[in-house]
mmCIF file of C-alpha atoms in Angstrom:
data_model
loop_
_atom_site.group_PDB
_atom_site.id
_atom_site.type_symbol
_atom_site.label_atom_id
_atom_site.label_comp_id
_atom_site.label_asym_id
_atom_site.label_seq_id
_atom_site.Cartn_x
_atom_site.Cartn_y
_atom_site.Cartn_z
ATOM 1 C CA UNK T 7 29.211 -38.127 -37.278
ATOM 2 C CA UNK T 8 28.886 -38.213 -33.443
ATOM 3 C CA UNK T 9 29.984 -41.249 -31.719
ATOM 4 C CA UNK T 10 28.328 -42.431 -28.488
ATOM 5 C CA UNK T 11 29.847 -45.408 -26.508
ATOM 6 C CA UNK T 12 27.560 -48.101 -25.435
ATOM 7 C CA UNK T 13 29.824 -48.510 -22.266
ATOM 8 C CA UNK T 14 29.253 -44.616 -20.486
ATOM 9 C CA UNK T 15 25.117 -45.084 -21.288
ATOM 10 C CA UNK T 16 22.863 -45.897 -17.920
ATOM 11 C CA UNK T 17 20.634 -48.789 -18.804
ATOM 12 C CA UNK T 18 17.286 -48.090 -19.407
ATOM 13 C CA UNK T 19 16.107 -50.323 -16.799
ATOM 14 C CA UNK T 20 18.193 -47.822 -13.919
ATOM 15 C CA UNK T 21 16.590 -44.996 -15.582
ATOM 16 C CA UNK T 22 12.859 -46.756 -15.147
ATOM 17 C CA UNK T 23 13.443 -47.378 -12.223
ATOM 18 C CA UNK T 24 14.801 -43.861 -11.158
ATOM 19 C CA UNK T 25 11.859 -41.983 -12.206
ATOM 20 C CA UNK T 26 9.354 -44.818 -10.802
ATOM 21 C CA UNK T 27 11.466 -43.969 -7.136
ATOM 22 C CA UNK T 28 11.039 -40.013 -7.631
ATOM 23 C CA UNK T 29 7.412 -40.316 -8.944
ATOM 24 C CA UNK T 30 6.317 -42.844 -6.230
ATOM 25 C CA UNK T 31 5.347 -40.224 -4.028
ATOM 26 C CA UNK T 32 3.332 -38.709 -6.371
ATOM 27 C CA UNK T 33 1.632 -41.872 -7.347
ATOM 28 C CA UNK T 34 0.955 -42.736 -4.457
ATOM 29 C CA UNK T 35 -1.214 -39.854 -3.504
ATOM 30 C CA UNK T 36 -4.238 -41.060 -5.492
ATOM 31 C CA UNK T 37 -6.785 -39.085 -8.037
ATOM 32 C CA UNK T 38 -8.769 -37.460 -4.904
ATOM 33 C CA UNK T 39 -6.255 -35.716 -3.596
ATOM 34 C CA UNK T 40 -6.455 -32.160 -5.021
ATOM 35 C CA UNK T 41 -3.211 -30.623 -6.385
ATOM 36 C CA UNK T 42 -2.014 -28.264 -3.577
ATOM 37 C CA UNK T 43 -2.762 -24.656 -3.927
ATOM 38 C CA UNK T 44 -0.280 -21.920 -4.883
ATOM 39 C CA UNK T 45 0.210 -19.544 -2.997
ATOM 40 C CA UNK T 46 -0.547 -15.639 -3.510
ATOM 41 C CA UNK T 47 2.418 -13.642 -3.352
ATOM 42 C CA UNK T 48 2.151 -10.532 -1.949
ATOM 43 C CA UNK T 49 3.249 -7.712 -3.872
ATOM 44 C CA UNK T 50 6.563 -5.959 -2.284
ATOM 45 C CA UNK T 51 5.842 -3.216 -0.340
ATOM 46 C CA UNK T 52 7.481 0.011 -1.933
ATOM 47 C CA UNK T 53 8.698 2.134 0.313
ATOM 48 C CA UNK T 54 9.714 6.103 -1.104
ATOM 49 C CA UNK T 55 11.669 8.574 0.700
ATOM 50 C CA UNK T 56 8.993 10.612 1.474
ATOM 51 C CA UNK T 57 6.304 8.182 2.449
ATOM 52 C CA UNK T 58 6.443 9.246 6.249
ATOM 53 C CA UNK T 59 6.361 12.994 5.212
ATOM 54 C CA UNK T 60 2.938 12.067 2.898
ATOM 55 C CA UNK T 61 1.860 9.999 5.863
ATOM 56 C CA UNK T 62 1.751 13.175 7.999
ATOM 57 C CA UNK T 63 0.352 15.084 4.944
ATOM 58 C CA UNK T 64 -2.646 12.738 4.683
ATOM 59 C CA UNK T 65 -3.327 12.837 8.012
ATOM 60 C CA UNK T 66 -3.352 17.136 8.097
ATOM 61 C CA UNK T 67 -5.631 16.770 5.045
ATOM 62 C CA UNK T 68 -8.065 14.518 6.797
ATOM 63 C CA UNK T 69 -7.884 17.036 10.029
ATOM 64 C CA UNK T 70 -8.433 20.002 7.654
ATOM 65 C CA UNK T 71 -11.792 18.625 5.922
ATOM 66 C CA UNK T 72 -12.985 17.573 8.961
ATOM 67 C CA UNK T 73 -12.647 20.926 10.441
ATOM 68 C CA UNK T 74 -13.851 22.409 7.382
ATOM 69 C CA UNK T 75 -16.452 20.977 6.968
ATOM 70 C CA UNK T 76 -17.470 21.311 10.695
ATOM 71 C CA UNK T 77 -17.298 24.822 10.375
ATOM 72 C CA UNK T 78 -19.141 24.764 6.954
ATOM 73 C CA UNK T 79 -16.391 26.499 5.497
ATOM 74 C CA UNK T 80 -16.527 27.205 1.336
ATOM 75 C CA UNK T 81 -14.933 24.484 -0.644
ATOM 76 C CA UNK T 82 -15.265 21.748 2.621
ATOM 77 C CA UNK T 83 -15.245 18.363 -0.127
ATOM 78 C CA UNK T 84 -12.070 20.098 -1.689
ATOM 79 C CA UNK T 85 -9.603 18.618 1.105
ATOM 80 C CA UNK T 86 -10.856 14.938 0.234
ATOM 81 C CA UNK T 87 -10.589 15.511 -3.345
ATOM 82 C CA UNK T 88 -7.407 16.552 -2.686
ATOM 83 C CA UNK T 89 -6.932 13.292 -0.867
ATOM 84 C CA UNK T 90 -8.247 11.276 -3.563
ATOM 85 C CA UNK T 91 -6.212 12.485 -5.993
ATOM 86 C CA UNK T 92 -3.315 12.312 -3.810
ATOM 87 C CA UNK T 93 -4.215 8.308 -3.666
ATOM 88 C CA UNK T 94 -4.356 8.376 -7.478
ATOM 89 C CA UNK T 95 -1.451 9.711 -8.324
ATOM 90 C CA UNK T 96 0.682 8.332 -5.711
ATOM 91 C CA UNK T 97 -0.222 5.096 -4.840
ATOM 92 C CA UNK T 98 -1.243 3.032 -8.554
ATOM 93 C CA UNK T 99 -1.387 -0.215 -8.000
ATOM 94 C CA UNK T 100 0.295 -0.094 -4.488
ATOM 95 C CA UNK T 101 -2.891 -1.301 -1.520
ATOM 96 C CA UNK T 102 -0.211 -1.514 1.114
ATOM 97 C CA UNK T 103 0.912 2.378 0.537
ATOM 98 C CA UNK T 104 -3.005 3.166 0.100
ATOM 99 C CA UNK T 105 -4.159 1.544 2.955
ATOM 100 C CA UNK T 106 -1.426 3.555 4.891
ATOM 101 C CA UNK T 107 -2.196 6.711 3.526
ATOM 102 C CA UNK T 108 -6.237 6.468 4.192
ATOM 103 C CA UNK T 109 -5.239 5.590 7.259
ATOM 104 C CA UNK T 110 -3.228 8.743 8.009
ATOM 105 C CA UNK T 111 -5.882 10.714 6.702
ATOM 106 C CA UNK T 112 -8.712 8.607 8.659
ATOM 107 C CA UNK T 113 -6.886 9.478 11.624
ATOM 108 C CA UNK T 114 -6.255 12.872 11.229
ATOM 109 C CA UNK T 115 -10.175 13.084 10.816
ATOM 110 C CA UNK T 116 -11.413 11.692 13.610
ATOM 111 C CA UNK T 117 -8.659 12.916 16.157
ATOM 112 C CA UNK T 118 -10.607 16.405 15.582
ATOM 113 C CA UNK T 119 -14.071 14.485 15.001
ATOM 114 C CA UNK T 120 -13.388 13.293 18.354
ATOM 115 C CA UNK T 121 -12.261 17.094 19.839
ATOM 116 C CA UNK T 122 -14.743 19.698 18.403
ATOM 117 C CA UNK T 123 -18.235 18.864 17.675
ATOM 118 C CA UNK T 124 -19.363 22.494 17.263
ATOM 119 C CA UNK T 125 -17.248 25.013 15.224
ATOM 120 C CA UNK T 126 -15.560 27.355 17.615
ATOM 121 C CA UNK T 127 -12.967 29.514 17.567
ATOM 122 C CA UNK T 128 -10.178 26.980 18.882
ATOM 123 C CA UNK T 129 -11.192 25.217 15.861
ATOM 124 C CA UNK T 130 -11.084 27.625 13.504
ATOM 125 C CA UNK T 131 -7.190 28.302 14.369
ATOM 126 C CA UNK T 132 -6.465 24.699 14.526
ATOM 127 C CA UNK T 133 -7.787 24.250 11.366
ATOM 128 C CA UNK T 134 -5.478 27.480 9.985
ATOM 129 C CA UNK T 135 -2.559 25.930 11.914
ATOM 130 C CA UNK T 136 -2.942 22.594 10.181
ATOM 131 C CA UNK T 137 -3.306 24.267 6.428
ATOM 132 C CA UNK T 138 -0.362 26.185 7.085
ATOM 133 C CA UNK T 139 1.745 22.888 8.110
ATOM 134 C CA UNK T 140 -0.354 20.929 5.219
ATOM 135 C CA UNK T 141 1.401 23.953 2.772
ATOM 136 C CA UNK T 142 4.701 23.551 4.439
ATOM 137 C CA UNK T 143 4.591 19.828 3.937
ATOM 138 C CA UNK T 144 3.684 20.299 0.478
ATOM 139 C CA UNK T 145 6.436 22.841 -0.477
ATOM 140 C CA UNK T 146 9.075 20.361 1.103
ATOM 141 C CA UNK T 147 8.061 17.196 -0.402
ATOM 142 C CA UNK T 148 7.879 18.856 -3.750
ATOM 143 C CA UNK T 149 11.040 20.469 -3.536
ATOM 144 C CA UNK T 150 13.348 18.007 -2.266
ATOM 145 C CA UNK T 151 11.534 14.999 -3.690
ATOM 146 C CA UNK T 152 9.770 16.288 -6.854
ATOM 147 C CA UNK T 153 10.736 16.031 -10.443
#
């Protein structure tokens, strides 16, 4: 049997009259005043040890299709397939690291869309140049990084 001694209980009036004092405010604010809104929380930003390494990736394989594509070379749409998967598979349900990444690539597009207009020869090294380094990047990032 538990025993319970009237002398260590808080009246009920105190009690009342402690939760009228914390609810006041709350009470006071009337029926129109809407509830206040939550707010969205961001989802962390995930950071991998190779993010600055796909950055530069993205941004060859933007410069590639562009150039590609300029020079109506044979699989031109491959580059931003490539891209697309790229997003797929590395970003899920991450829009910071996508919006990075199309950024990178974005960039790397128009920093030759803003260069070359005509296919030339100049352009048909740089575009060599940069799917050499877009290999190189991919060999490294798969080897030190990959599963």
């Amino acid at each position: 049997m538990l025993s319970v001694s009237t002398v260590s209980m808080i009246p009920v009036r105190r009690v009342f009259l402690s939760l009228l004092m914390l609810a006041g405010p709350t009470m006071a604010q009337g029926k129109n005043t809407p509830p206040p809104q939550e707010e969205e929380i961001a989802p962390p930003i995930v950071n991998v040890p190779y993010d600055d390494k796909l950055a530069r990736f993205a941004e060859v394989l933007g410069s590639v299709h562009y150039l590609r594509t300029l020079c109506k070379a044979a699989g031109g749409d491959e580059w931003r397939n490539g891209m697309q998967q790229l997003l797929d598979s590395e970003t899920g349900n991450e829009p910071q690291r996508k919006e990075k990444l199309t950024a990178a690539f974005n960039r790397g597009y128009r920093a030759f869309a803003s260069v070359y207009t005509d296919c030339t020869p100049a352009a048909i090294v740089a575009e060599e140049r940069y799917r050499n380094e877009g290999a190189t990047l991919a060999t490294e990032i798969t080897s030190r990084f990959g599963n």
